[in-house]
Tab-separated table of N, CA and C in Angstrom:
chain	number	residue	atom	x	y	z
W	145	MET	N	-45.504	-84.803	16.172
W	145	MET	CA	-45.852	-85.509	14.934
W	145	MET	C	-47.213	-85.040	14.430
W	146	LEU	N	-48.161	-84.966	15.340
W	146	LEU	CA	-49.519	-84.552	14.961
W	146	LEU	C	-49.521	-83.095	14.508
W	147	GLU	N	-48.719	-82.267	15.196
W	147	GLU	CA	-48.649	-80.851	14.827
W	147	GLU	C	-48.065	-80.684	13.436
W	148	LEU	N	-47.065	-81.508	13.117
W	148	LEU	CA	-46.438	-81.447	11.792
W	148	LEU	C	-47.448	-81.826	10.721
W	149	LEU	N	-48.252	-82.849	11.002
W	149	LEU	CA	-49.256	-83.315	10.037
W	149	LEU	C	-50.296	-82.225	9.779
W	150	SER	N	-50.764	-81.595	10.839
W	150	SER	CA	-51.770	-80.534	10.685
W	150	SER	C	-51.170	-79.345	9.941
W	151	PHE	N	-49.871	-79.091	10.173
W	151	PHE	CA	-49.191	-77.985	9.493
W	151	PHE	C	-49.114	-78.260	7.999
W	152	ILE	N	-48.782	-79.503	7.640
W	152	ILE	CA	-48.699	-79.901	6.231
W	152	ILE	C	-50.079	-79.803	5.581
W	153	MET	N	-51.098	-80.251	6.294
W	153	MET	CA	-52.461	-80.200	5.754
W	153	MET	C	-52.872	-78.747	5.498
W	154	LEU	N	-52.450	-77.845	6.389
W	154	LEU	CA	-52.777	-76.429	6.234
W	154	LEU	C	-52.128	-75.879	4.968
W	155	ILE	N	-50.858	-76.226	4.740
W	155	ILE	CA	-50.141	-75.765	3.544
W	155	ILE	C	-50.798	-76.321	2.291
W	156	VAL	N	-51.151	-77.609	2.317
W	156	VAL	CA	-51.780	-78.238	1.150
W	156	VAL	C	-53.102	-77.554	0.832
W	157	ARG	N	-53.871	-77.234	1.885
W	157	ARG	CA	-55.165	-76.584	1.676
W	157	ARG	C	-54.964	-75.199	1.062
W	158	GLN	N	-53.944	-74.475	1.527
W	158	GLN	CA	-53.648	-73.152	0.974
W	158	GLN	C	-53.263	-73.253	-0.494
W	159	LEU	N	-52.439	-74.272	-0.834
W	159	LEU	CA	-52.012	-74.459	-2.222
W	159	LEU	C	-53.209	-74.743	-3.118
W	160	PHE	N	-54.100	-75.620	-2.654
W	160	PHE	CA	-55.283	-75.953	-3.452
W	160	PHE	C	-56.177	-74.726	-3.625
W	161	TYR	N	-56.253	-73.888	-2.590
W	161	TYR	CA	-57.065	-72.672	-2.666
W	161	TYR	C	-56.492	-71.723	-3.718
W	162	ILE	N	-55.157	-71.562	-3.706
W	162	ILE	CA	-54.498	-70.684	-4.685
W	162	ILE	C	-54.692	-71.225	-6.092
W	163	LEU	N	-54.530	-72.540	-6.256
W	163	LEU	CA	-54.705	-73.149	-7.579
W	163	LEU	C	-56.138	-72.955	-8.060
W	164	GLY	N	-57.083	-73.094	-7.168
W	164	GLY	CA	-58.488	-72.930	-7.526
W	164	GLY	C	-58.776	-71.503	-7.972
W	165	VAL	N	-58.215	-70.531	-7.258
W	165	VAL	CA	-58.417	-69.121	-7.616
W	165	VAL	C	-57.802	-68.830	-8.979
W	166	LEU	N	-56.593	-69.365	-9.229
W	166	LEU	CA	-55.927	-69.149	-10.517
W	166	LEU	C	-56.729	-69.769	-11.649
W	167	ALA	N	-57.209	-70.990	-11.444
W	167	ALA	CA	-57.983	-71.682	-12.477
W	167	ALA	C	-59.284	-70.919	-12.738
W	168	PHE	N	-59.906	-70.412	-11.676
W	168	PHE	CA	-61.150	-69.660	-11.818
W	168	PHE	C	-60.898	-68.367	-12.587
W	169	GLY	N	-59.765	-67.714	-12.305
W	169	GLY	CA	-59.412	-66.475	-12.997
W	169	GLY	C	-59.188	-66.726	-14.479
W	170	LYS	N	-58.479	-67.796	-14.799
W	170	LYS	CA	-58.248	-68.128	-16.209
W	170	LYS	C	-59.568	-68.427	-16.907
W	171	TYR	N	-60.457	-69.134	-16.220
W	171	TYR	CA	-61.765	-69.469	-16.794
W	171	TYR	C	-62.560	-68.194	-17.085
W	172	LEU	N	-62.504	-67.236	-16.163
W	172	LEU	CA	-63.233	-65.983	-16.365
W	172	LEU	C	-62.620	-65.174	-17.500
W	173	LEU	N	-61.282	-65.174	-17.586
W	173	LEU	CA	-60.613	-64.419	-18.646
W	173	LEU	C	-60.904	-65.019	-20.012
W	174	LYS	N	-61.057	-66.343	-20.035
W	174	LYS	CA	-61.280	-67.027	-21.316
W	174	LYS	C	-62.676	-66.733	-21.863
W	175	LYS	N	-63.633	-66.464	-20.947
W	175	LYS	CA	-65.019	-66.239	-21.398
W	175	LYS	C	-65.178	-64.957	-22.182
């Protein structure tokens, strides 16, 4: 159960990282 939770947290963190990079890229392109 704990391993599953940590696995989900890892995926969520990766998704947020990708979203952040995409948003940052769009912000730079817009400038």
